[in-house]
CSV table of C-alpha atoms in Angstrom, one decimal:
chain,number,residue,atom,x,y,z
W,1,MET,CA,0.0,0.0,0.0
W,2,ALA,CA,1.4,3.4,-0.8
W,3,TYR,CA,-0.6,6.4,0.2
W,4,TYR,CA,-0.4,8.7,3.2
W,5,HIS,CA,-3.0,8.4,6.0
W,6,ARG,CA,-3.2,9.9,9.5
W,7,LEU,CA,-5.6,9.7,12.5
W,8,GLY,CA,-5.7,11.4,15.8
W,9,ASN,CA,-3.3,14.0,17.2
W,10,ILE,CA,0.4,14.2,16.1
W,11,PRO,CA,3.1,16.9,16.5
W,12,PRO,CA,4.0,19.2,13.6
W,13,LYS,CA,7.4,17.6,13.2
W,14,ARG,CA,8.6,14.0,13.7
W,15,HIS,CA,10.9,13.2,16.6
W,16,THR,CA,10.1,16.4,18.5
W,17,GLN,CA,8.5,17.1,21.9
W,18,PHE,CA,4.8,16.1,22.0
W,19,ARG,CA,3.4,16.4,25.5
W,20,GLN,CA,0.5,14.9,27.3
W,21,PRO,CA,-2.0,17.1,29.4
W,22,ASP,CA,0.0,16.3,32.6
W,23,GLY,CA,3.2,17.6,30.9
W,24,SER,CA,4.9,14.2,30.3
W,25,LEU,CA,5.9,13.2,26.8
W,26,TYR,CA,4.0,11.0,24.6
W,27,LYS,CA,6.1,8.0,23.5
W,28,GLU,CA,6.9,8.0,19.8
W,29,GLU,CA,7.3,4.7,18.0
W,30,LEU,CA,8.5,4.2,14.4
W,31,VAL,CA,7.1,1.1,12.7
W,32,SER,CA,9.2,0.7,9.6
W,33,SER,CA,9.9,-1.8,6.8
W,34,LYS,CA,13.2,-2.7,5.1
W,35,GLY,CA,15.1,-1.3,8.0
W,36,PHE,CA,14.6,2.5,7.5
W,37,SER,CA,14.3,2.3,3.7
W,38,GLY,CA,10.7,1.0,3.2
W,39,ILE,CA,7.3,2.3,4.0
W,40,TYR,CA,6.7,3.3,7.7
W,41,SER,CA,4.4,5.0,10.2
W,42,ASN,CA,5.0,7.0,13.3
W,43,LEU,CA,2.8,6.2,16.3
W,44,TYR,CA,2.4,8.2,19.6
W,45,HIS,CA,1.7,6.2,22.8
W,46,ILE,CA,0.4,7.3,26.1
W,47,HIS,CA,2.6,4.6,27.8
W,48,ASN,CA,6.0,3.2,27.0
W,49,PRO,CA,5.5,0.5,24.3
W,50,ASN,CA,8.3,-1.6,26.0
W,51,ASN,CA,6.6,-1.9,29.3
W,52,VAL,CA,6.7,-5.7,29.6
W,53,ILE,CA,5.4,-7.3,32.8
W,54,SER,CA,6.1,-11.0,32.0
W,55,ILE,CA,7.1,-13.3,29.2
W,56,GLY,CA,5.5,-16.8,29.1
W,57,GLU,CA,7.0,-20.0,27.7
W,58,PRO,CA,6.8,-20.2,23.9
W,59,THR,CA,4.6,-22.9,22.3
W,60,PRO,CA,4.9,-24.4,18.8
W,61,TYR,CA,2.7,-22.7,16.2
W,62,SER,CA,3.7,-24.0,12.8
W,63,TRP,CA,2.7,-26.4,10.0
W,64,GLU,CA,4.6,-29.1,8.1
W,65,PRO,CA,4.3,-30.3,4.5
W,66,ALA,CA,3.0,-33.8,4.1
W,67,LYS,CA,5.7,-36.2,3.2
W,68,GLU,CA,5.6,-38.2,0.0
W,69,TYR,CA,2.3,-36.7,-1.1
W,70,GLY,CA,3.4,-36.9,-4.7
W,71,LEU,CA,2.5,-35.0,-7.9
W,72,LYS,CA,-1.3,-35.0,-8.4
W,73,GLN,CA,-4.0,-32.5,-9.1
W,74,THR,CA,-5.8,-31.8,-5.8
W,75,HIS,CA,-9.2,-30.9,-4.5
W,76,LEU,CA,-9.5,-30.0,-0.8
W,77,LYS,CA,-13.1,-30.5,0.3
W,78,THR,CA,-13.5,-27.9,3.0
W,79,SER,CA,-16.9,-26.7,2.0
W,80,GLY,CA,-18.7,-28.7,4.7
W,81,VAL,CA,-16.3,-27.9,7.5
W,82,GLY,CA,-17.8,-26.2,10.6
W,83,ALA,CA,-15.8,-24.5,13.3
W,84,THR,CA,-12.1,-25.3,13.0
W,85,GLY,CA,-11.1,-24.3,16.6
W,86,LYS,CA,-12.2,-22.5,19.7
W,87,ASP,CA,-10.4,-19.1,19.2
W,88,TYR,CA,-8.8,-17.2,16.4
W,89,LEU,CA,-5.4,-18.8,16.7
W,90,THR,CA,-6.3,-22.4,17.3
W,91,ALA,CA,-8.9,-22.2,14.5
W,92,ARG,CA,-6.2,-21.2,11.9
W,93,LYS,CA,-5.6,-24.4,9.8
W,94,MET,CA,-3.0,-23.9,7.1
W,95,LEU,CA,-3.6,-26.5,4.3
W,96,MET,CA,-0.8,-25.7,1.9
W,97,MET,CA,2.6,-24.0,2.2
W,98,ASN,CA,6.0,-23.3,0.8
W,99,ASN,CA,8.9,-21.0,1.8
W,100,ASP,CA,7.1,-17.9,0.5
W,101,CYS,CA,3.5,-18.4,1.8
W,102,MET,CA,0.9,-20.4,3.6
W,103,MET,CA,-2.8,-20.7,2.8
W,104,GLY,CA,-5.7,-22.1,4.9
W,105,ILE,CA,-9.0,-21.6,6.6
W,106,CYS,CA,-10.1,-20.1,10.0
W,107,ALA,CA,-13.6,-20.6,11.4
W,108,PRO,CA,-13.4,-19.8,15.2
W,109,GLU,CA,-16.2,-20.6,17.6
W,110,GLU,CA,-15.4,-17.5,19.7
W,111,ARG,CA,-16.4,-14.2,18.1
W,112,LYS,CA,-14.2,-12.0,20.4
W,113,MET,CA,-10.5,-12.3,21.1
W,114,ASP,CA,-9.5,-11.7,24.8
W,115,TYR,CA,-5.9,-11.2,23.7
W,116,TYR,CA,-4.0,-9.4,21.0
W,117,PHE,CA,-2.1,-11.0,18.1
W,118,LYS,CA,1.1,-9.9,16.4
W,119,ASN,CA,2.5,-11.8,13.5
W,120,ALA,CA,6.2,-11.0,13.4
W,121,ASP,CA,6.9,-13.8,10.8
W,122,GLY,CA,4.9,-12.3,7.8
W,123,ASP,CA,2.2,-10.1,6.3
W,124,GLU,CA,-1.3,-11.5,6.3
W,125,LEU,CA,-4.1,-11.4,3.8
W,126,ILE,CA,-7.4,-12.4,5.2
W,127,TYR,CA,-10.4,-12.9,2.9
W,128,VAL,CA,-13.8,-12.7,4.8
W,129,HIS,CA,-15.8,-15.4,3.2
W,130,ASP,CA,-18.5,-15.2,5.8
W,131,GLY,CA,-18.9,-12.7,8.7
W,132,GLU,CA,-18.9,-9.1,9.6
W,133,GLY,CA,-16.9,-7.3,12.4
W,134,VAL,CA,-14.2,-4.9,13.4
W,135,LEU,CA,-10.4,-5.2,13.3
W,136,TYR,CA,-8.9,-3.2,16.2
W,137,SER,CA,-5.3,-2.3,15.9
W,138,GLN,CA,-2.8,0.4,16.9
W,139,PHE,CA,-4.0,2.2,13.8
W,140,GLY,CA,-7.6,2.3,14.8
W,141,LYS,CA,-10.9,0.6,13.9
W,142,LEU,CA,-11.4,-1.0,10.6
W,143,GLN,CA,-15.0,-2.2,9.8
W,144,VAL,CA,-14.8,-5.4,7.7
W,145,ARG,CA,-17.5,-7.5,6.0
W,146,GLN,CA,-18.1,-10.4,3.7
W,147,GLY,CA,-16.0,-10.2,0.5
W,148,ASP,CA,-13.3,-8.0,2.1
W,149,TYR,CA,-9.6,-8.7,1.6
W,150,ILE,CA,-7.8,-7.4,4.8
W,151,VAL,CA,-4.1,-6.7,4.4
W,152,ILE,CA,-2.3,-6.7,7.7
W,153,PRO,CA,1.4,-5.7,7.7
W,154,ARG,CA,3.7,-7.8,9.8
W,155,THR,CA,4.1,-6.7,13.5
W,156,THR,CA,0.6,-5.1,13.5
W,157,ILE,CA,-0.9,-5.7,16.9
W,158,TYR,CA,-4.6,-6.5,16.5
W,159,ARG,CA,-7.7,-8.4,17.6
W,160,PHE,CA,-10.9,-9.1,15.8
W,161,GLU,CA,-14.4,-8.7,17.1
W,162,TRP,CA,-17.1,-10.4,15.0
W,163,LYS,CA,-20.9,-10.2,15.0
W,164,GLU,CA,-22.4,-13.0,17.0
W,165,GLU,CA,-25.1,-13.9,14.5
W,166,GLY,CA,-24.4,-15.7,11.2
W,167,PRO,CA,-21.6,-17.9,9.9
W,168,LEU,CA,-17.9,-16.9,10.3
W,169,ARG,CA,-15.4,-18.3,7.8
W,170,LEU,CA,-12.0,-16.7,6.8
W,171,LEU,CA,-9.5,-17.6,4.2
W,172,VAL,CA,-6.0,-16.8,5.6
W,173,ILE,CA,-2.8,-16.3,3.6
W,174,GLU,CA,0.5,-15.6,5.4
W,175,SER,CA,3.3,-14.1,3.3
W,176,HIS,CA,7.1,-14.2,4.0
W,177,GLY,CA,7.4,-10.9,2.1
W,178,PRO,CA,5.2,-7.7,1.9
W,179,ILE,CA,1.8,-7.9,0.3
W,180,GLU,CA,1.4,-5.0,-2.1
W,181,THR,CA,-0.8,-3.6,-4.8
W,182,VAL,CA,0.2,-4.7,-8.3
W,183,LYS,CA,3.3,-2.9,-9.6
W,184,ARG,CA,2.2,-2.6,-13.3
W,185,TYR,CA,-0.9,-0.8,-12.1
W,186,ARG,CA,1.1,1.9,-10.3
W,187,ASN,CA,2.9,5.0,-11.7
W,188,GLU,CA,6.3,6.2,-10.6
W,189,VAL,CA,5.0,7.7,-7.3
W,190,GLY,CA,2.8,4.8,-6.4
W,191,GLN,CA,-0.6,6.1,-7.5
W,192,LEU,CA,-2.8,3.5,-9.1
W,193,LEU,CA,-3.2,4.1,-12.8
W,194,GLU,CA,-6.4,4.8,-14.7
W,195,HIS,CA,-6.6,1.3,-16.2
W,196,SER,CA,-6.1,-0.4,-12.8
W,197,PRO,CA,-9.0,-2.7,-11.8
W,198,TYR,CA,-9.3,-0.8,-8.5
W,199,CYS,CA,-8.2,2.6,-7.2
W,200,GLU,CA,-7.5,4.4,-3.9
W,201,ARG,CA,-11.2,5.2,-3.5
W,202,ASP,CA,-11.8,1.4,-3.1
W,203,ILE,CA,-9.2,1.0,-0.4
W,204,ARG,CA,-10.4,1.4,3.2
W,205,PRO,CA,-7.8,2.3,5.8
W,206,PRO,CA,-8.8,2.4,9.5
W,207,GLY,CA,-11.5,5.1,9.8
W,208,GLU,CA,-11.5,5.9,13.5
W,209,LEU,CA,-8.8,5.9,16.2
W,210,TYR,CA,-9.5,3.6,19.1
W,211,THR,CA,-7.5,4.5,22.2
W,212,GLU,CA,-7.3,2.2,25.2
W,213,SER,CA,-5.5,4.2,27.9
W,214,GLU,CA,-6.0,2.1,31.0
W,215,LYS,CA,-3.2,0.2,32.7
W,216,GLY,CA,-3.5,-3.5,33.7
W,217,GLU,CA,-2.3,-6.8,32.3
W,218,PHE,CA,-2.7,-7.2,28.5
W,219,LEU,CA,-1.7,-10.3,26.7
W,220,VAL,CA,-0.1,-10.1,23.2
W,221,GLN,CA,0.6,-13.4,21.4
W,222,ILE,CA,3.5,-12.9,19.1
W,223,LYS,CA,4.2,-15.3,16.3
W,224,LYS,CA,7.9,-15.5,15.5
W,225,GLY,CA,10.0,-18.4,14.2
W,226,GLY,CA,7.1,-20.8,14.1
W,227,MET,CA,6.4,-20.2,17.8
W,228,LEU,CA,3.8,-18.3,19.9
W,229,HIS,CA,5.5,-16.0,22.4
W,230,PRO,CA,3.1,-14.8,25.1
W,231,TYR,CA,4.0,-11.2,26.2
W,232,THR,CA,2.1,-9.5,29.0
W,233,TYR,CA,2.3,-5.7,29.0
W,234,GLY,CA,1.3,-3.2,31.7
W,235,HIS,CA,-1.0,-1.3,29.4
W,236,SER,CA,-3.0,-1.9,26.3
W,237,PRO,CA,-1.0,-1.8,23.0
W,238,LEU,CA,-3.8,0.3,21.6
W,239,ASP,CA,-2.8,3.3,23.7
W,240,ILE,CA,-2.3,5.4,20.6
W,241,VAL,CA,-3.4,9.1,20.5
W,242,GLY,CA,-2.3,9.6,16.9
W,243,TRP,CA,-0.3,8.3,14.0
W,244,ASP,CA,0.6,9.0,10.4
W,245,GLY,CA,2.4,7.3,7.6
W,246,TYR,CA,2.1,4.7,4.8
W,247,LEU,CA,2.1,1.5,6.7
W,248,TYR,CA,-1.2,0.3,8.2
W,249,PRO,CA,-3.8,-2.4,7.7
W,250,TYR,CA,-6.5,-1.8,5.1
W,251,ALA,CA,-9.5,-3.5,3.4
W,252,LEU,CA,-10.4,-3.9,-0.2
W,253,SER,CA,-13.7,-5.6,-1.2
W,254,ILE,CA,-13.6,-8.2,-3.9
W,255,HIS,CA,-16.9,-6.6,-5.0
W,256,ASP,CA,-15.0,-3.4,-5.9
W,257,PHE,CA,-12.6,-5.2,-8.2
W,258,GLU,CA,-13.5,-4.2,-11.8
W,259,PRO,CA,-13.0,-7.1,-14.2
W,260,ILE,CA,-11.0,-6.7,-17.4
W,261,THR,CA,-12.6,-8.4,-20.3
W,262,GLY,CA,-11.9,-8.9,-24.1
W,263,ARG,CA,-13.2,-10.4,-27.3
W,264,ILE,CA,-11.5,-13.7,-26.5
W,265,HIS,CA,-10.7,-15.4,-23.2
W,266,GLN,CA,-8.3,-13.3,-21.0
W,267,PRO,CA,-5.5,-15.0,-19.1
W,268,PRO,CA,-5.4,-15.0,-15.3
W,269,PRO,CA,-3.0,-12.0,-14.9
W,270,VAL,CA,-5.9,-9.7,-15.8
W,271,HIS,CA,-7.5,-10.8,-12.5
W,272,GLN,CA,-4.4,-10.0,-10.4
W,273,THR,CA,-5.2,-8.0,-7.2
W,274,PHE,CA,-2.0,-8.3,-5.1
W,275,GLN,CA,1.6,-9.2,-5.4
W,276,ALA,CA,4.2,-10.6,-3.0
W,277,TRP,CA,7.5,-12.4,-3.0
W,278,GLY,CA,7.0,-15.6,-4.8
W,279,PHE,CA,3.3,-15.4,-5.5
W,280,VAL,CA,0.3,-13.3,-6.7
W,281,ILE,CA,-3.3,-13.1,-5.6
W,282,CYS,CA,-6.1,-12.9,-8.3
W,283,SER,CA,-9.8,-12.2,-7.9
W,284,PHE,CA,-12.4,-13.8,-10.2
W,285,VAL,CA,-15.6,-11.7,-10.1
W,286,PRO,CA,-18.9,-11.5,-12.0
W,287,ARG,CA,-18.2,-10.3,-15.5
W,288,LEU,CA,-19.3,-10.4,-19.1
W,289,PHE,CA,-17.8,-13.1,-21.2
W,290,ASP,CA,-15.8,-12.8,-24.3
W,291,TYR,CA,-17.6,-11.2,-27.3
W,292,HIS,CA,-15.8,-12.6,-30.3
W,293,PRO,CA,-18.5,-14.4,-32.4
W,294,LEU,CA,-16.6,-17.7,-32.1
W,295,ALA,CA,-15.3,-17.2,-28.5
W,296,ILE,CA,-15.1,-20.1,-26.0
W,297,PRO,CA,-15.8,-18.7,-22.6
W,298,ALA,CA,-14.4,-21.7,-20.7
W,299,PRO,CA,-10.7,-21.5,-20.0
W,300,TYR,CA,-8.4,-23.4,-22.2
W,301,ASN,CA,-6.1,-26.3,-21.1
W,302,HIS,CA,-2.9,-25.0,-19.5
W,303,SER,CA,0.4,-26.7,-18.5
W,304,ASN,CA,2.1,-24.9,-15.6
W,305,ILE,CA,5.9,-24.5,-16.1
W,306,ASP,CA,6.7,-22.0,-13.3
W,307,SER,CA,3.8,-22.0,-10.9
W,308,ASP,CA,1.3,-23.9,-8.9
W,309,GLU,CA,-2.3,-22.6,-9.1
W,310,VAL,CA,-4.8,-22.6,-6.2
W,311,LEU,CA,-8.4,-21.6,-6.6
W,312,TYR,CA,-10.6,-21.0,-3.5
W,313,TYR,CA,-14.3,-21.1,-4.6
W,314,ALA,CA,-16.2,-18.5,-2.8
W,315,GLU,CA,-19.6,-18.1,-4.6
W,316,GLY,CA,-21.4,-19.2,-7.7
W,317,GLU,CA,-21.1,-22.1,-10.0
W,318,PHE,CA,-17.8,-22.4,-12.0
W,319,MET,CA,-18.5,-23.5,-15.6
W,320,SER,CA,-15.2,-25.3,-16.0
W,321,ARG,CA,-15.5,-27.5,-12.8
W,322,LYS,CA,-17.7,-30.4,-11.7
W,323,GLY,CA,-18.1,-31.5,-8.1
W,324,ILE,CA,-16.7,-28.3,-6.6
W,325,ASP,CA,-18.6,-26.6,-3.8
W,326,ARG,CA,-18.6,-23.3,-2.1
W,327,GLY,CA,-15.4,-23.3,0.1
W,328,SER,CA,-13.5,-25.9,-2.0
W,329,PHE,CA,-9.8,-25.5,-2.9
W,330,THR,CA,-8.3,-26.9,-6.1
W,331,ILE,CA,-4.5,-27.1,-6.5
W,332,HIS,CA,-3.2,-27.5,-10.0
W,333,MET,CA,0.5,-28.3,-9.8
W,334,GLY,CA,3.3,-27.4,-12.1
W,335,GLY,CA,4.3,-30.3,-14.4
W,336,LEU,CA,0.8,-31.3,-15.1
W,337,PRO,CA,-1.8,-29.9,-17.6
W,338,HIS,CA,-5.2,-28.9,-16.3
W,339,GLY,CA,-8.3,-27.4,-17.8
W,340,PRO,CA,-12.1,-27.6,-18.0
W,341,HIS,CA,-13.8,-30.9,-17.1
W,342,PRO,CA,-15.3,-32.9,-20.0
W,343,GLY,CA,-18.4,-31.4,-21.4
W,344,THR,CA,-18.0,-28.0,-19.9
W,345,VAL,CA,-16.3,-26.4,-22.9
W,346,GLU,CA,-19.3,-27.0,-25.3
W,347,LYS,CA,-21.7,-26.0,-22.5
W,348,SER,CA,-20.0,-22.7,-22.1
W,349,ILE,CA,-20.3,-21.6,-25.7
W,350,GLY,CA,-23.0,-18.9,-26.0
W,351,ALA,CA,-22.9,-18.0,-22.3
W,352,LYS,CA,-22.9,-14.2,-21.9
W,353,GLU,CA,-21.8,-13.7,-18.3
W,354,THR,CA,-20.7,-15.3,-15.1
W,355,HIS,CA,-21.6,-14.6,-11.5
W,356,GLU,CA,-18.8,-16.5,-9.8
W,357,LEU,CA,-16.4,-15.3,-7.1
W,358,ALA,CA,-13.1,-16.9,-6.4
W,359,VAL,CA,-9.7,-16.1,-4.9
W,360,MET,CA,-6.7,-17.4,-6.7
W,361,LEU,CA,-3.1,-18.0,-5.4
W,362,ASP,CA,-0.4,-18.5,-8.0
W,363,THR,CA,3.0,-19.5,-6.5
W,364,PHE,CA,6.3,-19.4,-8.4
W,365,ARG,CA,7.8,-22.2,-6.4
W,366,PRO,CA,6.2,-25.6,-5.6
W,367,LEU,CA,3.4,-25.5,-3.1
W,368,PHE,CA,2.9,-28.5,-0.7
W,369,VAL,CA,-0.2,-29.8,1.0
W,370,THR,CA,0.3,-29.8,4.8
W,371,THR,CA,-0.3,-32.6,7.2
W,372,GLN,CA,-3.5,-30.9,8.2
W,373,GLY,CA,-4.5,-30.5,4.6
W,374,LEU,CA,-4.5,-34.3,4.1
W,375,ASP,CA,-7.7,-34.5,6.1
W,376,PHE,CA,-9.6,-32.8,3.2
W,377,VAL,CA,-8.1,-34.4,0.1
W,378,ASP,CA,-10.6,-35.7,-2.5
W,379,PRO,CA,-8.9,-38.9,-3.8
W,380,ALA,CA,-11.0,-39.0,-6.9
W,381,TYR,CA,-10.1,-35.6,-8.2
W,382,PRO,CA,-7.0,-36.4,-10.2
W,383,MET,CA,-9.1,-38.8,-12.4
W,384,SER,CA,-12.1,-36.4,-12.7
W,385,TRP,CA,-11.1,-35.5,-16.3
W,386,ARG,CA,-11.9,-39.0,-17.6
W,387,GLU,CA,-14.3,-38.9,-20.5
């Protein structure tokens, strides 16, 4: 993300005196990326952000690739899964991974977090498949709803509070590198270009500062090195009276992504929404189909050379797939061709539009099903192209 935002009260100049009503100084904190060379924000605390009361014993919080899974097209049948755990962290089930990213689901039973979470291992991209709530962080309140992508930069301290009624299901992607808007859609100063499928008006930063000034004992679970490190502080980490900068969590609705179409079938890069180290994220949204008189709307067969392709099916009926439900994953691995199921190509001819929604992850290094992912494998899927 690359545009300036500010909330609350801040001094006219960075690194200068900024005093509280009692005459004491507010405590300035620089949150920066790439050392001091990347995007950053300056935050102003009521209390010292280093005021640690205790540090608990770390516990493992990581996933492992399944051994000897082999090379096969894969369908993970997660559509019928209910709650995946009690709270936000225990409910996170990563189903596939490599050195650049992890992808999985999260459907917690509890709608409120009684602790804060900080991911110091990577950026997060959370797609709200079902649910509505609020993300509370040092940067303020961010209202989120079904269809939102939520980009959370690493080391952001946050907690979710979800509405009690209705289903709650999240798609979670963790990235080793920063998650950014697409470079080819930005000009030299970072502004999204006219032909970008979304613009700054569609991006929602935190809209209201949320300041917790009280002292007490506040637990922050910090993920670092595949472990959870419980830190207890003497005050809330959300004791911010103001901040400004370019680094903060934000939301972008998949419904605000404007599809790019053409006379003949367009390749997946036109659906790209985010980029990161080693992978991209694409959004498949309702759109008009190709308008060449002989166009075939269904995608053509494709052999991956440099990437593995994951599709998470959010809404609608995908013309090229049979036996796929809302909430399914398909993984089409490099080294194997994949394409529409038999009969779907002819059936697609003459169709004018689609109402599907899907999130796509394309990795540039092999992606592996995790040991947790094995529980959802559809063994019949690799043979589902038989005539």
